[in-house]
Coordinates of C-alpha atoms in Angstrom, one line a residue:
T1 CA -90.2 92.3 4.2
N2 CA -89.3 93.4 7.8
A3 CA -88.3 91.7 11.0
N4 CA -91.9 90.5 11.6
G5 CA -92.3 88.8 8.1
S6 CA -93.3 89.7 4.6
N7 CA -96.3 90.5 2.5
T8 CA -96.8 90.8 -1.3
V9 CA -99.2 92.7 -3.5
T10 CA -99.4 92.2 -7.3
Q11 CA -101.2 94.8 -9.5
S12 CA -102.4 93.1 -12.6
C13 CA -102.1 95.3 -15.8
F14 CA -100.7 98.1 -13.6
I15 CA -98.8 99.6 -16.6
E16 CA -100.4 99.4 -20.0
I17 CA -98.6 100.4 -23.2
L18 CA -101.2 101.4 -25.8
A19 CA -100.6 100.9 -29.5
Q20 CA -100.1 104.0 -31.6
P21 CA -102.2 104.7 -34.7
T22 CA -100.4 104.3 -38.0
P23 CA -101.0 107.5 -40.1
D24 CA -101.3 107.2 -43.9
F25 CA -103.1 108.9 -46.7
T26 CA -103.7 109.1 -50.5
V27 CA -104.2 112.0 -52.9
D28 CA -106.4 111.9 -56.0
I29 CA -104.2 114.2 -58.2
P30 CA -100.5 114.2 -57.4
I31 CA -99.6 116.3 -60.4
G32 CA -101.5 118.8 -62.4
C33 CA -101.8 122.4 -63.5
A34 CA -102.8 125.5 -61.5
P35 CA -105.4 126.1 -60.3
L36 CA -105.5 122.5 -59.0
T37 CA -107.9 121.1 -56.4
V38 CA -106.5 118.1 -54.6
N39 CA -108.5 115.7 -52.3
F40 CA -106.6 114.1 -49.5
T41 CA -108.0 110.8 -48.1
D42 CA -107.1 109.3 -44.8
V43 CA -106.2 105.6 -44.8
S44 CA -104.6 105.5 -41.3
I45 CA -104.8 102.3 -39.3
P46 CA -106.3 103.1 -35.8
N47 CA -104.8 99.9 -34.2
A48 CA -106.0 99.9 -30.5
A49 CA -108.6 102.7 -30.6
G50 CA -110.5 104.8 -33.1
I51 CA -109.0 107.9 -34.6
V52 CA -110.7 111.1 -33.4
D53 CA -108.4 113.9 -34.7
W54 CA -106.5 114.6 -38.0
T55 CA -104.1 117.5 -38.3
W56 CA -102.6 118.1 -41.7
T57 CA -99.9 120.6 -42.8
L58 CA -98.9 121.5 -46.3
T59 CA -95.1 121.9 -45.9
S60 CA -94.5 124.4 -48.7
N61 CA -96.6 127.2 -47.1
N62 CA -97.6 125.8 -43.6
I63 CA -101.3 125.8 -44.5
P64 CA -103.2 123.7 -41.9
L65 CA -106.0 121.3 -42.9
T66 CA -108.4 119.4 -40.6
G67 CA -110.7 116.4 -40.8
P68 CA -110.2 112.9 -42.2
N69 CA -110.6 113.9 -45.9
P70 CA -109.8 117.5 -46.6
S71 CA -109.3 119.2 -49.9
F72 CA -107.2 122.2 -51.0
T73 CA -107.1 124.3 -54.2
F74 CA -103.6 125.4 -55.2
P75 CA -103.9 128.7 -57.0
T76 CA -100.4 128.8 -58.4
T77 CA -97.4 126.6 -59.1
D78 CA -96.2 124.7 -56.1
T79 CA -94.5 121.6 -54.8
T80 CA -95.5 120.5 -51.4
G81 CA -95.1 117.7 -48.9
V82 CA -97.6 116.8 -46.3
I83 CA -97.4 116.3 -42.5
L84 CA -100.3 114.2 -41.0
T85 CA -100.8 113.7 -37.3
V86 CA -103.5 111.4 -36.1
T87 CA -104.8 111.0 -32.5
N88 CA -106.9 108.1 -31.3
T89 CA -109.4 107.9 -28.4
N90 CA -106.6 106.8 -26.0
G91 CA -104.8 110.1 -26.7
C92 CA -102.0 108.4 -28.6
Q93 CA -100.6 110.4 -31.5
N94 CA -98.4 109.5 -34.4
T95 CA -97.1 111.6 -37.3
I96 CA -96.1 110.9 -40.9
V97 CA -94.1 113.3 -43.1
V98 CA -94.2 112.7 -46.8
P99 CA -92.2 115.0 -49.1
N100 CA -93.2 116.1 -52.6
V101 CA -96.8 114.8 -52.5
V102 CA -98.3 117.3 -54.9
E103 CA -96.7 119.1 -57.8
V104 CA -98.6 122.0 -59.4
Q105 CA -97.3 123.1 -62.7
A106 CA -98.0 126.3 -64.7
P107 CA -101.0 126.0 -67.0
S108 CA -100.8 126.0 -70.8
Q109 CA -102.1 129.2 -72.5
A110 CA -103.5 128.8 -76.0
D111 CA -102.9 131.7 -78.4
F112 CA -102.5 132.2 -82.1
S113 CA -102.5 134.8 -84.8
V114 CA -103.1 135.0 -88.6
D115 CA -101.5 136.8 -91.5
V116 CA -104.8 137.9 -93.0
N117 CA -108.4 137.5 -91.8
S118 CA -110.7 139.2 -94.3
A119 CA -111.3 139.4 -98.0
C120 CA -114.1 140.8 -100.3
N121 CA -114.3 137.6 -102.4
P122 CA -113.3 133.9 -101.9
P123 CA -111.1 132.1 -101.9
L124 CA -109.1 133.3 -99.0
T125 CA -106.0 131.4 -97.8
V126 CA -104.9 132.1 -94.2
N127 CA -101.6 131.2 -92.5
F128 CA -101.7 130.6 -88.7
T129 CA -99.0 131.3 -86.2
N130 CA -99.0 129.4 -82.9
N131 CA -98.2 131.8 -80.0
S132 CA -99.2 129.4 -77.2
I133 CA -97.3 129.2 -74.0
A134 CA -96.8 125.6 -72.8
N135 CA -94.3 123.4 -70.9
A136 CA -92.5 121.1 -73.3
A137 CA -92.0 118.6 -70.5
Q138 CA -95.8 118.1 -70.4
N139 CA -95.9 116.5 -73.9
V140 CA -98.2 119.2 -75.2
Q141 CA -100.6 118.5 -78.1
Y142 CA -102.2 121.1 -80.3
N143 CA -105.6 120.5 -81.8
W144 CA -106.9 123.0 -84.4
S145 CA -110.4 123.3 -85.8
F146 CA -111.3 125.4 -88.9
P147 CA -115.1 125.0 -89.5
G148 CA -115.8 126.3 -93.0
G149 CA -112.2 126.1 -94.1
T150 CA -110.1 123.4 -95.7
V151 CA -106.6 122.5 -94.5
A152 CA -104.0 121.9 -97.2
G153 CA -104.2 118.1 -97.7
G154 CA -108.0 118.0 -96.9
G155 CA -110.3 118.3 -93.9
N156 CA -110.9 121.1 -91.5
T157 CA -108.9 120.0 -88.5
F158 CA -105.2 119.7 -87.8
T159 CA -103.1 118.2 -85.0
G160 CA -99.7 119.7 -84.5
T161 CA -97.8 122.9 -83.6
T162 CA -98.4 124.9 -86.7
P163 CA -101.1 124.1 -89.2
P164 CA -100.6 124.3 -93.0
P165 CA -102.4 127.1 -94.9
V166 CA -106.2 127.0 -94.6
T167 CA -108.4 128.0 -97.5
Y168 CA -112.0 129.4 -97.2
N169 CA -114.0 129.0 -100.5
A170 CA -117.3 130.8 -99.6
D171 CA -118.6 134.0 -98.2
G172 CA -119.2 134.0 -94.4
Q173 CA -117.9 134.5 -90.9
Y174 CA -115.7 131.7 -89.6
D175 CA -114.6 130.7 -86.1
V176 CA -111.2 129.1 -85.3
T177 CA -110.5 127.0 -82.2
L178 CA -107.1 125.9 -80.7
I179 CA -107.1 123.4 -77.9
V180 CA -103.7 123.0 -76.0
S181 CA -103.6 119.8 -73.9
S182 CA -100.9 117.9 -72.1
S183 CA -99.9 114.6 -70.6
I184 CA -101.0 115.8 -67.1
S185 CA -104.5 116.7 -68.2
C186 CA -103.8 120.5 -68.5
I187 CA -106.2 121.9 -71.1
D188 CA -106.7 125.4 -72.4
T189 CA -109.1 126.3 -75.2
L190 CA -109.1 129.5 -77.3
T191 CA -112.0 130.1 -79.8
L192 CA -111.8 133.3 -81.8
T193 CA -115.4 134.0 -83.0
D194 CA -115.9 135.3 -86.5
L195 CA -112.1 135.6 -86.9
I196 CA -112.3 135.0 -90.7
G197 CA -114.7 137.2 -92.7
I198 CA -115.3 136.9 -96.5
G199 CA -117.8 139.0 -98.4
G200 CA -118.8 142.5 -99.2

């Protein structure tokens, strides 16, 4: 407006506020034993425009990952959060920070020893000592196998920390296997081949 009159201009949609994408993701294995491979899957909502860039950061060691569905193998024990930044075709970015997404625990280690492992003539009775290393918080289970032997009470298998004496009643070479497993699917297997020997 001035002394000679007025004029008006209206710019339609002159300022546009674009919707941000909403970042989100899932992991296939949130807890397990090292080495542990974890797959990350993007489930972000693009909103106004398609997502064209994904930047991931593992917070425990600042390791970057890229792409919509990356994977990473944790070689040792770790607890990490994840930072995910997504960018859409409009250049809009949004970030999500999720703590303690993945927990990697120490693996179990199966180990055992015997008081005697050879004899010239049967029968031979063997006592086993469980020397395994395991995390008690993982609800560890011990499964023993004594092919060719007989566990006190019958059978050639035993589930438990320490098996009862095992008797071998014939000449031969016998393997023994111990499988240590846990509630988070950590498994370690030890087979000692020809551990028990009976015969001249």
